[in-house]
Coordinates of C-alpha atoms and ligand atoms in Angstrom, one line a residue:
M1 CA -25.7 90.8 17.9
F2 CA -22.9 90.9 20.4
N3 CA -23.2 87.1 20.7
C4 CA -23.1 86.6 16.9
L5 CA -19.9 88.6 16.8
C6 CA -18.3 86.5 19.5
V7 CA -19.2 83.3 17.7
S8 CA -17.8 84.3 14.4
V9 CA -14.6 85.6 16.0
F10 CA -14.3 82.3 17.9
V11 CA -14.9 80.3 14.7
G12 CA -12.3 82.3 12.8
L13 CA -9.7 81.8 15.5
T14 CA -10.4 78.1 15.7
H15 CA -9.8 77.7 12.1
A16 CA -6.4 79.4 12.2
L17 CA -5.2 76.5 14.3
P18 CA -4.0 73.3 12.6
N19 CA -5.2 69.8 12.9
F20 CA -3.0 66.8 13.8
V21 CA -2.9 63.2 12.7
F22 CA -0.3 61.3 14.6
V23 CA 0.5 57.7 13.5
L24 CA 2.5 56.0 16.2
T25 CA 3.9 52.6 15.1
D26 CA 5.0 49.9 17.5
D27 CA 8.7 48.7 17.5
Q28 CA 9.4 50.2 14.1
D29 CA 13.1 50.5 13.4
L30 CA 14.9 53.1 11.3
V31 CA 18.3 51.4 11.3
L32 CA 17.0 48.2 9.8
R33 CA 15.6 50.2 6.9
S34 CA 11.9 49.5 7.4
L35 CA 11.0 52.9 5.9
D36 CA 12.5 51.8 2.6
Y37 CA 9.4 49.5 2.2
M38 CA 6.8 52.1 2.9
N39 CA 6.4 53.6 -0.6
K40 CA 3.1 55.4 0.0
T41 CA 4.4 57.0 3.2
T42 CA 7.6 58.0 1.5
K43 CA 5.6 59.7 -1.4
L44 CA 2.9 61.3 0.8
V45 CA 4.7 62.2 4.0
A46 CA 8.5 62.2 3.6
N47 CA 8.5 63.7 0.1
E48 CA 5.9 66.2 1.1
G49 CA 7.6 67.2 4.3
V50 CA 10.5 66.8 6.7
T51 CA 12.3 63.6 7.8
F52 CA 14.1 64.0 11.1
T53 CA 17.2 61.8 10.7
N54 CA 18.2 62.1 14.3
F55 CA 15.0 61.2 16.2
F56 CA 15.6 59.2 19.4
V57 CA 13.3 57.7 22.0
N58 CA 14.0 58.3 25.6
S59 CA 13.4 54.7 26.6
P60 CA 13.6 51.7 24.2
I61 CA 10.5 49.9 25.5
C62 CA 6.8 50.4 24.8
C63 CA 5.1 51.5 27.9
P64 CA 7.7 54.0 29.2
S65 CA 8.2 55.4 25.7
R66 CA 4.5 55.8 25.0
S67 CA 4.0 57.4 28.3
T68 CA 6.7 59.9 27.5
I69 CA 5.3 60.6 24.0
L70 CA 1.8 61.2 25.4
T71 CA 2.8 63.5 28.3
G72 CA 6.1 65.2 27.3
K73 CA 7.6 63.8 30.5
Y74 CA 10.5 61.5 31.0
A75 CA 9.7 58.0 32.3
H76 CA 11.4 59.0 35.6
N77 CA 8.9 61.8 36.0
C78 CA 5.7 59.9 35.1
H79 CA 7.1 56.9 37.1
V80 CA 6.6 54.4 34.3
Y81 CA 9.6 52.1 34.4
N82 CA 8.5 49.0 32.5
N83 CA 5.5 47.3 30.8
S84 CA 3.9 46.0 34.0
V85 CA 1.5 47.6 36.5
E86 CA 4.1 47.5 39.3
G87 CA 6.4 49.3 36.9
G88 CA 3.7 52.1 36.5
C89 CA 2.3 51.0 33.2
S90 CA -1.3 52.3 33.1
G91 CA -1.2 52.1 37.0
P92 CA -3.0 54.3 39.6
E93 CA -0.6 57.2 39.4
W94 CA -0.7 57.2 35.6
Q95 CA -4.5 57.2 35.6
K96 CA -4.9 59.8 38.3
E97 CA -2.3 62.2 37.2
H98 CA -0.3 61.9 34.0
E99 CA -3.0 60.4 31.7
R100 CA -5.1 63.5 32.3
A101 CA -2.4 65.8 31.1
S102 CA -1.8 64.0 27.8
V103 CA -1.3 65.9 24.6
A104 CA -4.9 65.1 23.6
A105 CA -6.4 66.1 26.9
I106 CA -4.6 69.5 26.8
L107 CA -5.6 70.2 23.2
K108 CA -9.2 69.4 24.1
S109 CA -9.4 71.4 27.3
K110 CA -7.2 74.4 26.2
G111 CA -7.7 74.4 22.5
N112 CA -11.2 73.0 22.1
Y113 CA -9.9 70.3 19.8
R114 CA -12.0 67.2 19.0
T115 CA -9.8 64.2 19.9
F116 CA -9.5 60.7 18.7
Y117 CA -7.4 57.7 19.8
A118 CA -7.5 54.2 18.1
G119 CA -5.2 51.3 18.6
K120 CA -2.5 50.2 21.0
Y121 CA -2.2 52.4 24.0
L122 CA -0.3 51.1 27.0
N123 CA 0.6 47.4 27.5
Q124 CA -1.6 47.1 30.6
Y125 CA -4.5 49.2 29.4
G126 CA -7.9 47.5 29.8
E127 CA -6.8 44.7 32.0
K128 CA -8.7 43.8 35.2
N129 CA -6.1 45.3 37.6
T130 CA -6.1 48.7 35.7
G131 CA -9.8 49.3 35.7
G132 CA -10.7 47.2 32.6
V133 CA -11.9 48.5 29.3
K134 CA -14.6 50.7 31.0
H135 CA -11.8 53.0 31.9
A136 CA -11.7 55.4 29.0
P137 CA -8.9 57.9 29.5
E138 CA -9.9 61.6 30.0
G139 CA -9.4 63.8 27.0
Y140 CA -10.7 61.8 24.1
D141 CA -14.0 62.3 22.3
W142 CA -13.5 59.0 20.5
W143 CA -11.7 56.4 22.5
L144 CA -10.9 53.1 20.7
G145 CA -8.1 51.7 22.9
L146 CA -6.7 48.2 22.5
Q147 CA -6.8 46.0 25.6
G148 CA -3.3 44.9 26.4
N149 CA -0.3 44.6 24.1
S150 CA -0.2 44.6 20.3
K151 CA -2.3 42.0 18.5
Y152 CA -3.5 41.7 14.9
Y153 CA -6.6 39.5 15.3
N154 CA -8.6 38.2 18.3
Y155 CA -8.5 41.5 20.3
T156 CA -10.7 43.6 22.4
L157 CA -11.2 47.3 21.9
S158 CA -12.7 49.7 24.4
I159 CA -15.3 51.5 22.3
N160 CA -15.8 54.6 24.3
G161 CA -15.6 52.5 27.4
T162 CA -17.5 49.4 26.3
G163 CA -15.5 46.3 25.4
Q164 CA -16.0 44.8 22.0
F165 CA -14.2 41.6 20.8
F166 CA -13.0 41.3 17.2
E167 CA -11.9 38.0 15.8
N168 CA -11.3 38.4 12.1
E169 CA -10.9 42.2 11.6
Y170 CA -7.3 43.0 11.0
L171 CA -6.5 45.6 13.7
T172 CA -4.6 48.1 11.5
D173 CA -7.5 48.1 9.0
Q174 CA -10.0 48.5 11.8
I175 CA -8.2 51.5 13.1
T176 CA -8.3 53.0 9.6
K177 CA -12.0 52.4 9.4
Y178 CA -12.7 54.2 12.6
A179 CA -10.4 57.1 11.5
L180 CA -12.5 57.5 8.4
D181 CA -15.7 57.4 10.5
F182 CA -14.3 60.2 12.6
L183 CA -13.3 62.2 9.6
N184 CA -16.7 61.7 8.0
Q185 CA -18.4 63.6 10.9
K186 CA -19.3 67.2 10.1
S187 CA -18.6 68.0 13.8
T188 CA -14.9 66.8 13.3
I189 CA -14.2 68.8 10.2
E190 CA -15.9 71.9 11.5
S191 CA -13.6 72.0 14.5
N192 CA -9.9 71.5 15.0
F193 CA -9.0 67.9 15.6
F194 CA -6.3 65.7 16.9
M195 CA -6.1 62.0 16.0
M196 CA -3.8 59.4 17.2
L197 CA -3.6 56.2 15.2
A198 CA -1.6 53.5 16.9
P199 CA -1.4 50.3 14.8
P200 CA 0.1 47.1 16.2
A201 CA 2.7 47.0 13.4
C202 CA 5.4 46.0 13.3
H203 CA 5.4 44.4 16.8
A204 CA 5.3 40.7 17.5
P205 CA 3.6 38.4 16.5
F206 CA 4.3 40.0 13.1
T207 CA 1.1 38.9 11.4
P208 CA 0.6 40.6 8.0
A209 CA -2.8 41.3 6.5
P210 CA -3.8 38.5 4.1
R211 CA -3.3 40.8 1.1
H212 CA 0.3 41.4 2.1
S213 CA 1.2 38.0 3.4
N214 CA 3.1 36.9 0.2
L215 CA 4.9 40.1 -0.5
F216 CA 8.7 40.4 -0.6
P217 CA 9.4 36.6 -0.7
D218 CA 13.2 37.1 -1.0
L219 CA 13.6 39.7 1.7
K220 CA 16.3 38.9 4.3
T221 CA 17.4 40.6 7.5
L222 CA 20.4 42.9 7.2
R223 CA 23.8 41.1 7.4
T224 CA 25.8 44.2 7.6
L225 CA 27.6 45.3 10.8
P226 CA 26.8 44.9 13.6
F227 CA 25.0 41.7 12.7
N228 CA 26.0 38.6 14.6
V229 CA 29.2 40.1 16.1
T230 CA 30.0 40.4 19.8
P231 CA 32.5 43.1 20.6
V232 CA 34.3 42.2 23.8
H233 CA 33.9 45.5 25.5
K234 CA 30.1 45.5 25.6
H235 CA 27.8 44.9 28.6
W236 CA 27.6 41.4 30.1
L237 CA 24.1 40.7 28.8
V238 CA 25.1 41.2 25.2
Q239 CA 28.1 38.9 25.6
M240 CA 26.1 36.0 27.0
P241 CA 26.1 32.9 24.8
P242 CA 25.1 31.6 22.5
E243 CA 26.0 33.1 19.1
I244 CA 23.6 32.9 16.2
L245 CA 23.9 29.8 14.2
P246 CA 23.4 29.8 10.4
S247 CA 20.2 27.8 10.9
D248 CA 18.9 30.5 13.2
V249 CA 19.3 33.2 10.6
T250 CA 16.4 31.9 8.6
V251 CA 14.2 32.5 11.6
L252 CA 15.5 36.1 11.7
D253 CA 14.8 36.5 8.0
E254 CA 11.2 35.5 8.5
I255 CA 10.8 38.0 11.3
Y256 CA 12.3 40.7 9.2
K257 CA 10.1 39.9 6.2
N258 CA 6.9 39.7 8.3
R259 CA 7.6 43.0 10.1
I260 CA 7.9 44.7 6.7
R261 CA 4.7 43.0 5.6
T262 CA 2.8 44.2 8.6
L263 CA 3.9 47.7 7.8
Q264 CA 2.2 47.6 4.4
A265 CA -1.2 48.0 6.1
V266 CA 0.2 51.0 7.9
D267 CA 1.4 52.3 4.5
D268 CA -2.2 51.8 3.2
M269 CA -3.6 53.6 6.3
V270 CA -1.4 56.6 5.6
E271 CA -2.6 56.8 2.0
V272 CA -6.3 56.3 2.8
I273 CA -6.2 58.9 5.6
I274 CA -4.3 61.5 3.6
N275 CA -6.7 61.0 0.7
K276 CA -9.6 61.5 3.1
L277 CA -8.1 64.7 4.5
Q278 CA -7.8 66.0 1.0
E279 CA -11.3 65.0 0.1
V280 CA -12.8 66.8 3.1
N281 CA -10.6 69.8 2.4
V282 CA -8.5 69.9 5.5
L283 CA -5.2 68.4 4.3
S284 CA -3.5 71.9 3.8
N285 CA -4.2 72.7 7.5
T286 CA -3.2 69.3 9.0
Y287 CA 0.2 68.2 10.4
F288 CA 0.6 64.5 9.7
I289 CA 3.2 62.9 11.9
L290 CA 4.6 59.3 11.8
A291 CA 6.8 58.1 14.6
S292 CA 7.7 54.9 16.4
D293 CA 7.7 54.2 20.1
N294 CA 11.0 52.4 20.0
G295 CA 13.3 50.6 17.6
F296 CA 14.2 46.9 17.2
H297 CA 17.2 44.7 16.7
I298 CA 17.3 41.5 14.7
G299 CA 20.6 39.8 15.3
Q300 CA 22.7 42.9 16.0
F301 CA 25.4 42.1 18.5
T302 CA 24.0 38.5 18.4
Q303 CA 20.9 39.7 20.2
P304 CA 17.9 37.7 18.7
W305 CA 14.9 40.0 18.2
D306 CA 13.8 42.6 20.7
K307 CA 14.5 46.1 21.9
R308 CA 15.7 47.3 25.4
E309 CA 19.3 48.0 24.4
P310 CA 21.0 51.4 24.2
Y311 CA 22.2 50.8 20.7
E312 CA 21.1 52.7 17.5
S313 CA 18.8 49.9 16.3
D314 CA 16.7 50.3 19.5
I315 CA 16.7 54.0 20.2
H316 CA 17.1 55.7 16.8
V317 CA 13.7 55.6 15.1
P318 CA 11.6 57.2 12.2
L319 CA 10.0 60.6 12.5
L320 CA 8.3 62.1 9.5
I321 CA 6.2 65.2 9.4
R322 CA 4.3 67.0 6.7
G323 CA 2.0 70.0 7.1
P324 CA 1.3 73.7 6.6
N325 CA 4.4 75.7 5.6
I326 CA 6.7 72.6 5.8
S327 CA 8.9 72.4 2.7
K328 CA 9.0 69.3 0.6
K329 CA 11.7 66.6 0.8
V330 CA 13.6 68.1 3.7
L331 CA 16.1 65.9 5.6
S332 CA 16.7 67.6 8.9
E333 CA 19.7 66.5 11.1
F334 CA 18.3 68.5 14.0
P335 CA 18.1 66.1 17.0
V336 CA 14.7 65.4 18.3
A337 CA 13.7 63.2 21.2
A338 CA 10.3 61.6 22.0
V339 CA 9.9 64.0 25.0
D340 CA 9.9 66.9 22.5
I341 CA 6.8 65.8 20.6
L342 CA 4.2 67.1 23.0
P343 CA 5.7 70.6 23.4
T344 CA 6.0 70.9 19.6
I345 CA 2.4 69.9 19.0
L346 CA 1.2 72.4 21.6
D347 CA 3.4 75.1 20.2
L348 CA 1.9 74.6 16.8
A349 CA -1.6 74.8 18.4
K350 CA -0.5 78.0 20.2
I351 CA -0.9 76.5 23.7
E352 CA 1.6 77.3 26.3
K353 CA 2.7 74.5 28.6
K354 CA 5.5 75.1 31.1
D355 CA 6.1 71.8 32.8
S356 CA 7.1 69.5 29.9
D357 CA 10.6 67.9 30.1
G358 CA 11.0 68.4 26.4
Q359 CA 11.5 71.3 24.1
S360 CA 9.5 72.4 21.1
F361 CA 11.3 71.9 17.7
K362 CA 8.6 73.9 15.8
D363 CA 11.1 76.3 14.2
E364 CA 13.0 73.3 12.7
L365 CA 9.9 72.2 10.9
F366 CA 10.0 75.3 8.7
R367 CA 13.7 75.3 7.8
R368 CA 15.3 73.8 4.7
E369 CA 18.6 73.6 6.5
S370 CA 19.5 73.4 10.2
P371 CA 21.7 76.1 11.6
P372 CA 24.5 74.9 13.9
F373 CA 23.0 73.0 16.9
T374 CA 23.9 71.3 20.1
K375 CA 21.5 69.0 21.8
N376 CA 21.7 66.5 24.7
I377 CA 19.2 63.6 24.8
L378 CA 18.6 61.3 27.8
V379 CA 17.9 57.6 27.3
E380 CA 16.9 55.6 30.4
Y381 CA 16.0 51.9 30.8
W382 CA 15.3 49.7 33.8
G383 CA 16.5 46.1 33.2
E384 CA 13.9 43.4 34.0
A385 CA 14.4 40.2 35.8
D386 CA 11.6 37.6 35.9
S387 CA 12.4 33.9 36.4
S388 CA 9.0 32.9 35.1
S389 CA 10.1 34.2 31.7
I390 CA 13.0 31.8 31.6
D391 CA 12.2 28.6 29.8
P392 CA 13.1 25.7 32.2
Q393 CA 14.8 23.9 29.2
C394 CA 17.3 26.8 28.9
P395 CA 20.5 26.3 30.8
W396 CA 20.3 29.5 32.9
S397 CA 19.5 29.4 36.6
F398 CA 20.5 32.9 37.7
D399 CA 17.7 33.5 40.3
N400 CA 16.0 36.7 39.6
E401 CA 18.7 38.3 37.5
L402 CA 17.6 37.4 34.0
S403 CA 14.5 37.6 31.9
Q404 CA 13.1 36.6 28.5
C405 CA 15.2 33.6 27.9
V406 CA 13.1 31.4 25.5
L407 CA 13.7 28.4 23.2
D408 CA 12.3 30.4 20.3
A409 CA 15.3 32.7 20.6
W410 CA 17.7 29.7 21.3
C411 CA 17.8 30.7 25.0
K412 CA 19.6 33.9 24.4
C413 CA 18.4 36.1 27.3
Q414 CA 16.9 39.4 26.1
D415 CA 17.1 41.2 29.4
S416 CA 18.7 41.2 32.8
R417 CA 18.4 43.2 36.0
N418 CA 21.7 44.9 35.5
N419 CA 20.7 45.9 32.0
T420 CA 19.6 49.0 33.8
Y421 CA 21.3 52.0 32.3
S422 CA 21.1 55.7 31.4
C423 CA 22.7 57.3 28.4
L424 CA 23.6 60.8 27.4
V425 CA 23.3 61.1 23.6
A426 CA 25.1 64.4 22.7
L427 CA 24.7 65.6 19.2
S428 CA 25.9 68.7 17.4
D429 CA 26.2 69.6 13.7
H430 CA 29.7 68.1 13.7
S431 CA 29.6 65.4 16.5
K432 CA 27.7 62.5 17.8
F433 CA 28.6 61.0 21.1
K434 CA 26.9 58.4 23.3
F435 CA 27.8 57.8 26.9
C436 CA 26.0 55.0 28.8
V437 CA 26.3 54.0 32.5
F438 CA 24.9 50.6 33.5
E439 CA 23.9 49.5 36.9
G440 CA 27.1 48.5 38.8
G441 CA 29.1 51.2 37.0
F442 CA 29.9 49.5 33.7
I443 CA 30.3 52.2 31.0
E444 CA 29.9 52.1 27.2
A445 CA 30.8 55.2 25.1
Y446 CA 30.9 55.6 21.4
N447 CA 31.9 58.2 18.8
L448 CA 29.1 57.7 16.4
V449 CA 30.7 59.8 13.7
E450 CA 33.8 57.5 13.4
D451 CA 32.1 54.4 14.7
P452 CA 28.4 54.4 13.6
H453 CA 28.1 50.7 14.4
E454 CA 29.2 51.1 18.0
M455 CA 31.9 48.5 17.7
H456 CA 34.6 50.3 19.7
N457 CA 33.8 51.2 23.3
L458 CA 35.9 54.3 23.9
K459 CA 38.5 54.2 26.7
L460 CA 37.8 57.5 28.4
Q461 CA 40.0 59.3 30.8
K462 CA 38.8 59.4 34.4
I463 CA 38.2 63.2 34.2
E464 CA 36.1 62.7 31.0
V465 CA 34.0 60.1 32.7
A466 CA 33.5 62.3 35.7
H467 CA 32.4 65.1 33.4
Y468 CA 29.9 63.1 31.4
Y469 CA 28.7 61.3 34.5
S470 CA 27.8 64.6 36.2
I471 CA 25.8 65.7 33.2
L472 CA 24.0 62.4 33.0
E473 CA 23.2 62.6 36.7
Q474 CA 21.6 66.0 36.2
F475 CA 19.4 64.6 33.4
K476 CA 18.4 61.5 35.4
H477 CA 16.9 63.7 38.1
C478 CA 15.7 66.6 36.0
E479 CA 12.2 67.8 35.8
G480 CA 10.6 70.5 33.6
T481 CA 13.0 73.4 32.8
S482 CA 15.9 71.7 34.6
C483 CA 15.8 69.2 31.7
L484 CA 16.4 71.8 29.1
I485 CA 20.2 71.9 29.3
N486 CA 22.3 71.3 26.3
Y487 CA 26.0 71.1 27.0
K488 CA 28.5 71.3 24.2
I489 CA 30.5 68.1 24.3
Ligands
LIG1 C1 8.6 50.7 -3.9 O1 9.4 51.6 -4.7 C2 10.5 50.9 -5.2 C3 11.4 52.0 -5.9 O2 10.5 52.9 -6.6 C4 10.1 49.8 -6.1 O3 11.3 49.2 -6.6 C5 9.3 48.8 -5.3 O4 8.8 47.8 -6.1 C6 8.1 49.5 -4.6 N1 7.5 48.5 -3.7 C7 6.2 48.3 -3.6 C8 5.8 47.3 -2.6 O5 5.4 48.8 -4.4
LIG2 C1 -17.6 57.5 20.6 O1 -18.2 58.6 21.3 C2 -18.5 59.7 20.5 C3 -19.1 60.8 21.4 O2 -18.1 61.3 22.3 C4 -19.4 59.4 19.4 O3 -19.6 60.5 18.6 C5 -18.8 58.3 18.6 O4 -19.7 57.9 17.6 C6 -18.4 57.1 19.4 N1 -17.7 56.2 18.6 C7 -18.0 54.9 18.4 C8 -17.2 54.1 17.4 O5 -19.0 54.4 18.9
LIG3 C1 -8.8 33.6 17.0 O1 -8.6 32.7 18.1 C2 -9.2 31.4 17.8 C3 -9.1 30.6 19.1 O2 -7.7 30.5 19.5 C4 -8.5 30.7 16.6 O3 -9.1 29.5 16.4 C5 -8.7 31.6 15.4 O4 -8.0 31.1 14.3 C6 -8.2 33.0 15.7 N1 -8.5 33.9 14.6 C7 -7.6 34.5 13.8 C8 -8.2 35.3 12.7 O5 -6.4 34.5 14.0
LIG4 C1 25.5 41.5 35.6 O1 24.9 40.6 36.5 C2 25.5 39.3 36.4 C3 24.7 38.3 37.2 O2 24.6 38.7 38.5 C4 27.0 39.3 36.8 O3 27.6 38.1 36.6 C5 27.7 40.4 35.8 O4 29.0 40.5 36.2 C6 27.0 41.7 35.9 N1 27.5 42.5 34.8 C7 27.8 43.8 34.9 C8 28.4 44.4 33.7 O5 27.5 44.4 35.9
LIG5 C1 2.3 79.8 7.1 O1 3.0 80.9 6.6 C2 2.2 82.0 6.5 C3 3.0 83.1 5.8 O2 4.2 83.3 6.4 C4 1.6 82.5 7.8 O3 0.8 83.6 7.7 C5 0.8 81.4 8.4 O4 0.4 81.7 9.7 C6 1.7 80.1 8.5 N1 0.9 79.0 9.0 C7 1.3 78.2 9.9 C8 0.3 77.1 10.2 O5 2.4 78.2 10.4
LIG6 C1 9.0 46.6 36.8 O1 9.3 47.8 37.6 C2 8.9 47.6 39.0 C3 9.1 48.9 39.7 O2 10.4 49.4 39.5 C4 9.7 46.5 39.6 O3 9.3 46.3 40.9 C5 9.5 45.2 38.8 O4 10.3 44.1 39.3 C6 9.8 45.4 37.3 N1 9.4 44.3 36.6 C7 10.3 43.4 36.1 C8 9.8 42.2 35.4 O5 11.5 43.5 36.3

């Protein structure tokens, strides 16, 4: 009898906790207006919940950013600096230490959640030198991780640790299918669950599903500022030639259009999953989150198509959340960073975690208007140099200083060793300020209220530079509670 009581108390408690469905898109921008073309997501998530209009990633590149989202730790604390194994991506330290403390692993071990992951994980996941697809990360009941970087066809998934190759199954739809299988299990619905759905969209190679491949025939990339302009006070890499020629712009239009097309399958996924949650009667107890790992630029400041820059196109991305007690159609200006997602989810699940570098924004989910706020966000990036990524037909011969200079992007290099920087993004209810220091000491600073397109690098006084620099230095070396500083700027 005593046992029965325990069981029923336990079941009651479990059900008081919410479920989570987290859709993490790849390279999805906010600034280039990709969300405008996701009508189902707008209707079912944004209009039913809160849109965070000031969501920033802490590093504008896949592997470091995903590592931060999964662990609630800055890249400098999980030691994931770029997309390669030497840079920490899915490397030995990650697998031994940080991966085991992911949001899913904590929900599973401390909250008894059933957990699910499907899709792109980390760029080096499943490769020979990171343990292959038989390495299924700890903390997932269902593990359906994509080997390597985003692909739409011809990919291998680790199905609970066993590799399976798919040639013709469009990956985003395959993820949706597995998600439905998971939600069709009684054991899922009878417990609390956490699902992470990580489609390849809208990352290169920008391949839409056949049913979407002819949509939006007239769509063009944004020509508004800062498209194809090179302000003289920007970092050296951005100022490198060439400029974008009119004939190149059609290439950019195709990329823009196909990115939007790939997102249509994500839009379908959102609708199908929400309908399923409703059908199995758990929608009212489920937080549904959509966010991106980093943004993207297409011709801004004459950069062809990529991320890795400290500008708004690359670091300022979508974050939408609907769920229990969240009001409809809220636009929240409260600043949120990628590192804050894990503490927020754990907070909603009533699990305490002390060593995250981020801060829960749970209270902000339930407000219709934000009270006055001040928040500092750290952005860090380690510039890459790789002579093997420089096409020999391109005119550059800087040994080991540049990378990603390809004919497809008319030899404009997308990265350089000294594109290493850290930024302090300081936001309050009446100010938006960005202060970036590059390797070698080059500084860019913007007043984003007066200059939202980052055209005018501010000429700061020495004393101001010293002040911001000292705050930035604290952030660059912070860990856990020492990261939770928010200076008024
Ligand atoms: C999305 O909604 C807008 C405005 O309601 C409409 O003009 C557009 O045709 C819709 N797009 C799609 C793909 O359904
Ligand atoms: C993955 O493993 C779980 C058991 O942990 C099992 O229930 C599920 O069916 C497996 N998924 C697939 C797609 O094989
Ligand atoms: C998969 O790869 C093969 C070999 O490169 C290619 O012939 C085929 O068209 C690809 N399939 C799809 C659906 O892209
Ligand atoms: C970046 O490195 C290049 C090549 O070494 C050098 O010419 C340039 O001055 C550096 N730029 C900055 C802003 O440090
Ligand atoms: C929603 O609000 C009700 C009433 O204030 C409260 O009892 C309940 O715990 C809240 N649920 C969540 C998930 O916050
Ligand atoms: C990635 O980061 C590691 C560690 O900092 C570094 O050794 C490597 O050169 C970086 N990769 C590239 C392509 O720059």
